[in-house]
Coordinates of C-alpha atoms in Angstrom, one line a residue:
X9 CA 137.7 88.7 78.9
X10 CA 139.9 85.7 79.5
X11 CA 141.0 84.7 76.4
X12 CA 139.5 82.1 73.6
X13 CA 142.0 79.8 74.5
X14 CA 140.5 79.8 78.0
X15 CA 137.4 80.2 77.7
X16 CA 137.2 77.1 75.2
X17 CA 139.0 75.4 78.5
X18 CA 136.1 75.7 79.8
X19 CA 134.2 74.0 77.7
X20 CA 133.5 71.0 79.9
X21 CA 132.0 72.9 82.5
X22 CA 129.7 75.5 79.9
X23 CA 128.6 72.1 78.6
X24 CA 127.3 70.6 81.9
X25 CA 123.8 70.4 82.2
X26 CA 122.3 72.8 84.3
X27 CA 120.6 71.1 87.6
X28 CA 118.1 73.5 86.8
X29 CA 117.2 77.3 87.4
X30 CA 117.6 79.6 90.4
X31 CA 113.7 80.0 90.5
X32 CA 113.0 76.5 90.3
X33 CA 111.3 75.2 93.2
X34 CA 109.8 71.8 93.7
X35 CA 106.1 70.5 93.5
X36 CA 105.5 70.0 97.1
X37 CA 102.6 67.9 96.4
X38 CA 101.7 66.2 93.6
X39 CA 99.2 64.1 92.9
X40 CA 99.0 60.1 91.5
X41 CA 96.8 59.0 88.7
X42 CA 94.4 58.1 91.9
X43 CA 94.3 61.8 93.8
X44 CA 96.8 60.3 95.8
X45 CA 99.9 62.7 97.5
X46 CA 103.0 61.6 96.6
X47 CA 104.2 59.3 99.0
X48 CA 101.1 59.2 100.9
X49 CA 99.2 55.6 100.5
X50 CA 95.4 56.4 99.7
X51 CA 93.0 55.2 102.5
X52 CA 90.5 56.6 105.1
X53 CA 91.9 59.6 107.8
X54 CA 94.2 57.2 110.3
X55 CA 93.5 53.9 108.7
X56 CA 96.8 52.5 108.6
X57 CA 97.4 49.7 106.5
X58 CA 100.5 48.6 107.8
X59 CA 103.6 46.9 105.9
X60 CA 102.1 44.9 103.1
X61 CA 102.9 41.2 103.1
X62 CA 106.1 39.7 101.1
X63 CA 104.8 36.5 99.2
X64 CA 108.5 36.5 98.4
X65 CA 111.5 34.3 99.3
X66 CA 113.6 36.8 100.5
X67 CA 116.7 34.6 99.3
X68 CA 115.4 35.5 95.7
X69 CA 117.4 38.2 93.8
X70 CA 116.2 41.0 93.1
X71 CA 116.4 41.0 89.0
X72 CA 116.8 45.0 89.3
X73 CA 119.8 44.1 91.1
X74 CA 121.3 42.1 88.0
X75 CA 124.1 44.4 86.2
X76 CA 123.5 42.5 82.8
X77 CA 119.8 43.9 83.4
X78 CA 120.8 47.5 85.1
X79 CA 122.6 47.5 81.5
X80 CA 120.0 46.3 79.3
X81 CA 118.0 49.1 81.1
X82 CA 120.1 51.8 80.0
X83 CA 120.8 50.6 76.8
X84 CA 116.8 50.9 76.0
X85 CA 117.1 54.6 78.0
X86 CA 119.6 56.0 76.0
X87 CA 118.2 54.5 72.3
X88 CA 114.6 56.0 73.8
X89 CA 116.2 59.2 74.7
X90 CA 118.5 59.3 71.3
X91 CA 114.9 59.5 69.6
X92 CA 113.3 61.7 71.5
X93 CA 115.7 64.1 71.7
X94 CA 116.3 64.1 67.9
X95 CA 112.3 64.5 67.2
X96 CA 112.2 67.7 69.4
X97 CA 115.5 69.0 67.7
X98 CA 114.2 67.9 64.1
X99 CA 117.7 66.8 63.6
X100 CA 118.6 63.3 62.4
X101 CA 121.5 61.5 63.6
X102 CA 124.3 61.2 61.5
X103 CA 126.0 58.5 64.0
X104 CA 125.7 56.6 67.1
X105 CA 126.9 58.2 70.2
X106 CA 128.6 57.0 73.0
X107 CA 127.1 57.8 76.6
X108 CA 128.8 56.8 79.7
X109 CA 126.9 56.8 83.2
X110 CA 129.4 57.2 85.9
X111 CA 129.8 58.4 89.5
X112 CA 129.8 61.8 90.7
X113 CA 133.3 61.7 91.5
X114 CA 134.8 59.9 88.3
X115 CA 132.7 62.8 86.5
X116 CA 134.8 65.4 88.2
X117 CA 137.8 63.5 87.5
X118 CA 137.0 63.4 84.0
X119 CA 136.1 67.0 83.8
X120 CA 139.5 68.5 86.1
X121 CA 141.5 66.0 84.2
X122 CA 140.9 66.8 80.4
X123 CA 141.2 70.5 80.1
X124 CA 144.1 72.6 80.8
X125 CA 147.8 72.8 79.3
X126 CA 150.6 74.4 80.2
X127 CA 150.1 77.3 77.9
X128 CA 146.5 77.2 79.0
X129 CA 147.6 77.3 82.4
X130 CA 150.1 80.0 82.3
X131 CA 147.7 82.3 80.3
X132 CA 144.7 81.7 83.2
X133 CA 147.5 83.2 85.5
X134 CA 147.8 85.7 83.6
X135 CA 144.3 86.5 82.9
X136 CA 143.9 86.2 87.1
X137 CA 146.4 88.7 87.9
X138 CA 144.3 91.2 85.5
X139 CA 140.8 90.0 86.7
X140 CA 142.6 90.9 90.0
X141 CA 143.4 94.0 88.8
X142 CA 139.5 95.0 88.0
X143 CA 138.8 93.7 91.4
X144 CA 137.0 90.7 89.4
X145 CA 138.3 88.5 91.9
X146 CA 140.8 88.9 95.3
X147 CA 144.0 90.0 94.9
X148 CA 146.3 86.8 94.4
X149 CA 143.3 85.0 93.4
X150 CA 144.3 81.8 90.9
X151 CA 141.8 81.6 88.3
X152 CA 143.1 77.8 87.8
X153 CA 142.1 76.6 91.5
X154 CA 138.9 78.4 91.1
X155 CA 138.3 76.5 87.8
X156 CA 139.4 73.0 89.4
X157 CA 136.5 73.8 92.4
X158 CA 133.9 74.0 89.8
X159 CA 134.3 71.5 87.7
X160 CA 134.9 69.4 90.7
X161 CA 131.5 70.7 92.1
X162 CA 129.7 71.6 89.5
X163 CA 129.2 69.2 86.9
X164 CA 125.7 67.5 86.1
X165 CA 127.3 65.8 82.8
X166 CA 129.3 67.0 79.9
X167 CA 130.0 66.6 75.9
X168 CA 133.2 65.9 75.1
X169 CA 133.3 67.0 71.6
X170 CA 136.9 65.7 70.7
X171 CA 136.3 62.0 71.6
X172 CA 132.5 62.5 70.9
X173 CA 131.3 60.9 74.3
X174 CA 128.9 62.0 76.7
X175 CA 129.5 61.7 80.4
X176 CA 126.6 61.8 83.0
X177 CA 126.9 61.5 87.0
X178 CA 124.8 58.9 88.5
X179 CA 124.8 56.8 91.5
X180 CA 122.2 54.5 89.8
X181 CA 121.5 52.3 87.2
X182 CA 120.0 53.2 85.5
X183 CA 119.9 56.8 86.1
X184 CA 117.1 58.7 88.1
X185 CA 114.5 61.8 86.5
X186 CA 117.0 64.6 87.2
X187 CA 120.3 62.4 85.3
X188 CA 118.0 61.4 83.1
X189 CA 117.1 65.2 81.8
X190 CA 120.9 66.1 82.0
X191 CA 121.6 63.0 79.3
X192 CA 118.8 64.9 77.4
X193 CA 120.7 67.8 77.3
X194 CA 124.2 66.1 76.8
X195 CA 122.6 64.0 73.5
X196 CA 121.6 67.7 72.2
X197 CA 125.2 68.7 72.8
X198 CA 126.4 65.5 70.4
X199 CA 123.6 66.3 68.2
X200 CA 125.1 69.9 67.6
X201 CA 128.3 68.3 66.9
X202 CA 127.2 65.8 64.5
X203 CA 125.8 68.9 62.6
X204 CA 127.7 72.5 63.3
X205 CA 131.4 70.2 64.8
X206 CA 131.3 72.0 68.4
X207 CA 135.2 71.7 68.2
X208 CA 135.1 75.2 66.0
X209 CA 135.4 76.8 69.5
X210 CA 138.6 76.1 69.9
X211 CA 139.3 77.6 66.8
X212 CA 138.1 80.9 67.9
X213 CA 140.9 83.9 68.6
X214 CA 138.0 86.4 69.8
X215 CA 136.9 86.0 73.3
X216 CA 133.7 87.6 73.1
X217 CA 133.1 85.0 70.3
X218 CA 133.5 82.6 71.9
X219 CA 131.2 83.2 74.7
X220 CA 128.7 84.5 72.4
X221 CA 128.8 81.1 70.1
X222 CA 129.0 79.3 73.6
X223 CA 125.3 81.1 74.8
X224 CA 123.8 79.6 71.4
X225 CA 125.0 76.3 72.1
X226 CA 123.6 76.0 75.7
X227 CA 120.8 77.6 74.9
X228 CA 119.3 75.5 72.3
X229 CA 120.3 72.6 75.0
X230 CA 118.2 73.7 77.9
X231 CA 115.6 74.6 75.6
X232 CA 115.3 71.2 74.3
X233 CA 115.6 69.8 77.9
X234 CA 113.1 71.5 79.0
X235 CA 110.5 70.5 76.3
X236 CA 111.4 66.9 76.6
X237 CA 110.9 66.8 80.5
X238 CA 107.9 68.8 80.0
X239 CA 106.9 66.1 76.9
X240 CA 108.5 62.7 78.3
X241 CA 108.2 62.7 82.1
X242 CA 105.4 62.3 84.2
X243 CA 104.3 64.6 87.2
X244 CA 105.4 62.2 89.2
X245 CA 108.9 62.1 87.4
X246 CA 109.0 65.6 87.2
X247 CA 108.5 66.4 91.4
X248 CA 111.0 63.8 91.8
X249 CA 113.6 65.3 89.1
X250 CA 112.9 69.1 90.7
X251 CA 113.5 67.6 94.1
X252 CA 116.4 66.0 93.3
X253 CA 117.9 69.1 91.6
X254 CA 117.2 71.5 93.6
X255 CA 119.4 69.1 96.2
X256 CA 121.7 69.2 93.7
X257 CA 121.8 73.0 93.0
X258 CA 122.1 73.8 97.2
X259 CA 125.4 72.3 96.8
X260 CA 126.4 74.0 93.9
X261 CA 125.0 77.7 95.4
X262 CA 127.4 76.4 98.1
X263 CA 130.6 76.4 95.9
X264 CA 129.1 79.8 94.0
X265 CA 128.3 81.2 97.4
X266 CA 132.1 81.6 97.8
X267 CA 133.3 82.5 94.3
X268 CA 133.7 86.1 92.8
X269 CA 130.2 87.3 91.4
X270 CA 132.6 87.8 87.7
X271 CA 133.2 83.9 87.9
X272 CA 129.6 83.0 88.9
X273 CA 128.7 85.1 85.9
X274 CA 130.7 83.9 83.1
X275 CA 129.6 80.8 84.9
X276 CA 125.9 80.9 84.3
X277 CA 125.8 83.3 81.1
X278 CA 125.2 80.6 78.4
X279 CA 122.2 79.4 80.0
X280 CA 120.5 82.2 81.1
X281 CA 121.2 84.8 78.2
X282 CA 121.5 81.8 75.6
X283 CA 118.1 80.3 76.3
X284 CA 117.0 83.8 76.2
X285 CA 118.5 84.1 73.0
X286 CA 117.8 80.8 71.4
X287 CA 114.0 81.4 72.4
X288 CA 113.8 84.8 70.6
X289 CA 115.4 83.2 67.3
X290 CA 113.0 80.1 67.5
X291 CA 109.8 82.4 68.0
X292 CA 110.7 84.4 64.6
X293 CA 112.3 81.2 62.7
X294 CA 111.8 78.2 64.2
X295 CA 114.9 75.9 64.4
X296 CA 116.2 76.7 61.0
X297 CA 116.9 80.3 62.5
X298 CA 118.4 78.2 65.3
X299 CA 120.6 76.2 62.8
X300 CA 121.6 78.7 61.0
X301 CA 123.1 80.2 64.4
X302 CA 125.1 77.5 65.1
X303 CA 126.5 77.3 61.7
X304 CA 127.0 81.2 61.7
X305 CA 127.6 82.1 65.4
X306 CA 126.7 85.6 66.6
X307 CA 130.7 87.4 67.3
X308 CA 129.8 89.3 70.4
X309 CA 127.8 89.1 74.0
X310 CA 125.8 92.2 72.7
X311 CA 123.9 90.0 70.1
X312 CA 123.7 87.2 72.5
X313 CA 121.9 90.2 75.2
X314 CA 119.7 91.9 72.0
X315 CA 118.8 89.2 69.7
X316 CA 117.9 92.3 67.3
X317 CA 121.4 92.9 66.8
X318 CA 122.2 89.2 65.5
X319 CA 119.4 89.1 63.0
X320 CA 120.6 92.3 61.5
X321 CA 124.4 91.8 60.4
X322 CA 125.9 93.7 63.8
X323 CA 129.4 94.1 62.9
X324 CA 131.4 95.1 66.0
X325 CA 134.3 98.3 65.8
X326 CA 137.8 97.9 66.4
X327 CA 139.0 99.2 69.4
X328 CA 142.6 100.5 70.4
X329 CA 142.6 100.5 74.4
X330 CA 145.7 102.1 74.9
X331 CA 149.6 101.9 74.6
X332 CA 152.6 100.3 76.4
X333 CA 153.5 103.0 78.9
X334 CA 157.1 102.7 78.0
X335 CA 159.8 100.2 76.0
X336 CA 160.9 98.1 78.9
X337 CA 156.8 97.0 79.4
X338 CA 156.3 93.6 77.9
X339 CA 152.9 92.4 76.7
X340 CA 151.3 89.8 78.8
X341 CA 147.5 89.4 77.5
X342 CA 145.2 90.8 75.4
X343 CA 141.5 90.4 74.4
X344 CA 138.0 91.5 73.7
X345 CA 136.0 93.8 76.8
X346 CA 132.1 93.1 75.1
X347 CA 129.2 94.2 76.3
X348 CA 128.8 91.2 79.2
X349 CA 131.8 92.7 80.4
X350 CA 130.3 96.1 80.3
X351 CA 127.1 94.5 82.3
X352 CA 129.5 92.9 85.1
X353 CA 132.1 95.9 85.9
X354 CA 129.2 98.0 86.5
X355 CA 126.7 95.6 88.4
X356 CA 127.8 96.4 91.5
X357 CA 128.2 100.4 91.3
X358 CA 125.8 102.4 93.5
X359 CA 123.9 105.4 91.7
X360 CA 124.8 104.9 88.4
X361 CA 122.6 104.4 85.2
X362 CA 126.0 102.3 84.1
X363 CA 124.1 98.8 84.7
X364 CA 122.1 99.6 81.6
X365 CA 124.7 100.7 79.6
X366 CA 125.1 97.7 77.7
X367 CA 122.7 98.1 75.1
X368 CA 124.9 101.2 73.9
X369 CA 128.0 98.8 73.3
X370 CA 129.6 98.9 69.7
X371 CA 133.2 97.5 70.4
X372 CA 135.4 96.9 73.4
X373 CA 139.2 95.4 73.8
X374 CA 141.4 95.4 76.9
X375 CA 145.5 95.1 77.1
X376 CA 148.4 94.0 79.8
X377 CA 151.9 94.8 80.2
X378 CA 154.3 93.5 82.6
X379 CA 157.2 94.7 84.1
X380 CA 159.6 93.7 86.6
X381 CA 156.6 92.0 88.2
X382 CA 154.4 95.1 88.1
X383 CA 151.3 95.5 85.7
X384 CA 149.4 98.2 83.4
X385 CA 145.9 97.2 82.2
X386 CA 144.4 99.7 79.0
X387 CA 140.4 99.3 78.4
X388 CA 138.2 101.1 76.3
X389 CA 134.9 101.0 74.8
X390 CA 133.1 102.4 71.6
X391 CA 129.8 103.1 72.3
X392 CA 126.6 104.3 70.4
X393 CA 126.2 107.6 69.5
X394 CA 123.8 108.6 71.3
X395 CA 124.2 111.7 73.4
X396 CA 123.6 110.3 76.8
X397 CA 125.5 107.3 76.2
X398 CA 129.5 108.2 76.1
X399 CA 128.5 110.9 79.2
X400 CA 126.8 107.8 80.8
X401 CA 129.9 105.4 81.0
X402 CA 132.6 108.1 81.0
X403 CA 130.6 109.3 84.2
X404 CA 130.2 105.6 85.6
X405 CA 133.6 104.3 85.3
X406 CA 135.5 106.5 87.8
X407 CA 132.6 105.9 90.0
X408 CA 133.3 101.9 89.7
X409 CA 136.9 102.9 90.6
X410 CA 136.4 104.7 93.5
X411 CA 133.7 101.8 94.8
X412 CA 136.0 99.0 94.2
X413 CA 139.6 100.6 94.8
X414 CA 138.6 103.0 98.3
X415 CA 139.6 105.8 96.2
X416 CA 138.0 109.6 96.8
X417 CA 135.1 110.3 93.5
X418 CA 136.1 112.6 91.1
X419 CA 134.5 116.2 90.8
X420 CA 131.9 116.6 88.4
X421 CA 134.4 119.1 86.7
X422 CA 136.8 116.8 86.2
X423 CA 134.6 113.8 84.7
X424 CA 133.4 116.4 82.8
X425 CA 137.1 117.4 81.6
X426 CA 137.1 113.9 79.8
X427 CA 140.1 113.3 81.3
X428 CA 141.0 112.5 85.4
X429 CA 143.9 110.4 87.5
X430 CA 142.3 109.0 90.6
X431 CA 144.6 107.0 93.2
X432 CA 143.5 103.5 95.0
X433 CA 144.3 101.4 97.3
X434 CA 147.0 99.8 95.2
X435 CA 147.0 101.3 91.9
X436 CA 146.1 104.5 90.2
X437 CA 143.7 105.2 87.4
X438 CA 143.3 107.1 84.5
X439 CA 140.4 108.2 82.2
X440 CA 140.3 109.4 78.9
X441 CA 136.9 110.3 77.0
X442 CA 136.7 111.3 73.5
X443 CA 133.4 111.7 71.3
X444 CA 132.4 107.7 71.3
X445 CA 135.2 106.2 72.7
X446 CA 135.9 105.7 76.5
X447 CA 138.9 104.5 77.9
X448 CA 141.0 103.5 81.1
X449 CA 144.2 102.0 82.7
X450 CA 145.5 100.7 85.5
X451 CA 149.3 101.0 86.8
X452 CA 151.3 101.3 89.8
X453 CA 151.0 105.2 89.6
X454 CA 149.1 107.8 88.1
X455 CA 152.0 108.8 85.4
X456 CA 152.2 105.7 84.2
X457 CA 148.2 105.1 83.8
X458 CA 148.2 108.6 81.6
X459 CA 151.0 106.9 79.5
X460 CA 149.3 103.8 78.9
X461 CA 146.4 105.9 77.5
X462 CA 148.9 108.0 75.1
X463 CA 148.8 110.9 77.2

């Protein structure tokens, strides 16, 4: 829902490398090329060896130690890794890229720090003030700050397409399994770019687009990470890359922990529905299917959710959410409302088929006015026509209002009238239902709502 503009903001952060999934969990014990535990010496029950002798002159220096040779290391990691990575795409490399390892904290630097302009930032108020409004996040929330404490927290490594470098965090040189895997993923990122220019997303006006092309672009990246830790590291490699990222992701589920489940979301849809997505395109044709993908992005979440949908030409319908509810209302913000935001507003309502109402999504828009610092906000979905469908949603959506806002359910005459007013705990709400189409506002009062929705 926030707009392209924003959402390509985000960028930086929907190109980090994942630490890895929320089912991951670590190899507790895995075995050497001997039988030996990991980190166990092999020997007979309560034989201890004891230290083993230094032959050494402890005044020598340690050559791993040298920064010419911590260096040379990573130089030979990243040409190794260039190769590899371009095999398992079966892409070639049109040019050299640039990889920088730096610290945790110069990474966050480097991701807060590039992003956001004025405009960008006065839009994500906006955009927070009608997130607030859907009770998306807290009432005064600032989308901005919430932004800055994830890409502050959150960032394994990121592609900057503009100046074509990739950025990992690493306290070591050269970097360990798990920083290793996220450079994998960042050289697919400047792979893409070399071949589909990544920078198209900032050229995108439609929000759901945006995310949608976004999903493909992640996907294909943690696909390809996966396949090259699974190819490239040992089991040894691999326990100690898990262990380090699930460290990694305990601090990041910290951060989450305390942000609106709308923002977590957003946050981890790419990866989870692109790899999804990605996966289904590969299994029918193989990376050209992919390619052609990322040369001819899917427009909407729905394809991203039903890979079906992409691979037959789904054409989204244009959706009018509602009307300014009088001259003196100013618009402030508008944009697509897809079928991911279709999944999220009704995730959390309580007996309701609405979670699965997705699938039924065939357009979506949403709309804000301003005025004299109060707000209207106009949604509305087309849906399929099938008969349970509109009933479905229309039934769902004053439920999901009453939930969120503290406000009394409607009758099952009046959701059944198509149209109801319903008033919260610091707004009122209006409904309107008509054949496909389901719509709803938001205003300071009930009159005002039924305006915004041309009634």
């Amino acid at each position: 829902m926030v707009t392209a503009r924003i959402v390509a903001a985000f960028v930086a952060l929907l190109l980090v490398a994942a630490a890895c999934s929320p089912e991951t969990e670590p190899d507790p014990e895995i075995e050497d090329e001997d039988g030996a535990i990991d980190g166990e010496a092999e020997g007979p029950p309560g034989d201890d060896p004891g230290p083993e002798e230094d032959d050494e002159d402890p005044d020598d220096d340690d050559p791993s130690d040298d920064p010419e040779d911590e260096e040379a290391q990573l130089d030979e990691l990243i040409e190794r890794l260039t190769s590899e990575v371009g095999e398992l795409r079966e892409l070639e490399w049109e040019d050299e890229v640039e990889t920088e390892v730096v610290s945790g904290d110069e990474l966050a630097e480097i991701a807060t720090d590039r992003d956001l302009d004025a405009g960008d930032r006065d839009e994500l108020a906006d955009w927070s003030r009608v997130l607030a409004s859907l009770r998306h996040i807290p009432e005064g929330g600032d989308l901005e700050e919430i932004y800055d404490e994830l890409q502050a927290s959150g960032v394994a490594g990121l592609y900057d397409p503009e100046d074509e470098v990739a950025y990992v965090g690493s306290e070591e040189l050269p970097p360990g399994p798990s920083a290793t895997v996220t450079t994998a993923h960042e050289l697919v990122h400047a792979l893409q770019d070399q071949h589909f220019d990544l920078e198209r997303l900032d050229d995108l006006e439609d929000d759901d687009a945006v995310l949608a092309f976004l999903s493909v672009v992640e996907g294909d990246a943690v696909l390809i990470e996966e396949e090259w830790q699974a190819r490239h590291l040992s089991e040894e490699e691999q326990g100690e890359a898990q262990r380090e990222e699930l460290e990694a992701v305990g601090e990041v589920q910290e951060v989450l922990a305390e942000l609106p489940e709308y923002v977590v979301e957003s946050f981890l849809f790419p990866y989870t529905a692109g790899e999804r997505f990605v996966a289904a395109l590969r299994e029918q044709g193989g990376f050209a299917a992919v390619n052609e993908a990322l040369e001819d992005p899917p427009t909407t979440t729905l394809e991203i959710l039903d890979p079906d949908r992409y691979l037959e030409g789904f054409e989204p319908e244009e959706v009018d959410p509602g009307q300014a509810p009088g001259d003196d209302w100013e618009p402030l913000v508008d944009g697509s409302f897809g079928a991911f935001e279709l999944l999220v507003l009704f995730g959390e309502v309580e007996d309701t088929q609405a979670p699965a109402a997705w699938p039924w999504w065939r357009g979506g828009a949403i709309e804000a006015w301003e005025q004299d610092g109060e707000l209207v906000v106009a949604a509305g979905w087309w849906l399929d026509d099938a008969e349970e469908a509109p009933l479905v949603v229309c039934d769902a959506v004053p439920s999901w209002y009453a939930q969120v806002a503290n406000a009394d359910e409607p009758s099952e005459r009046e959701v059944a009238s198509g149209e109801l007013t319903l008033e919260g705990d610091r707004d009122a709400f209006a409904l309107a239902c008509e054949d496909q189409l389901v719509r709803f506002a938001l205003a300071p009062d009930a009159e005002t709502a039924e305006r915004a929705l041309g009634r």
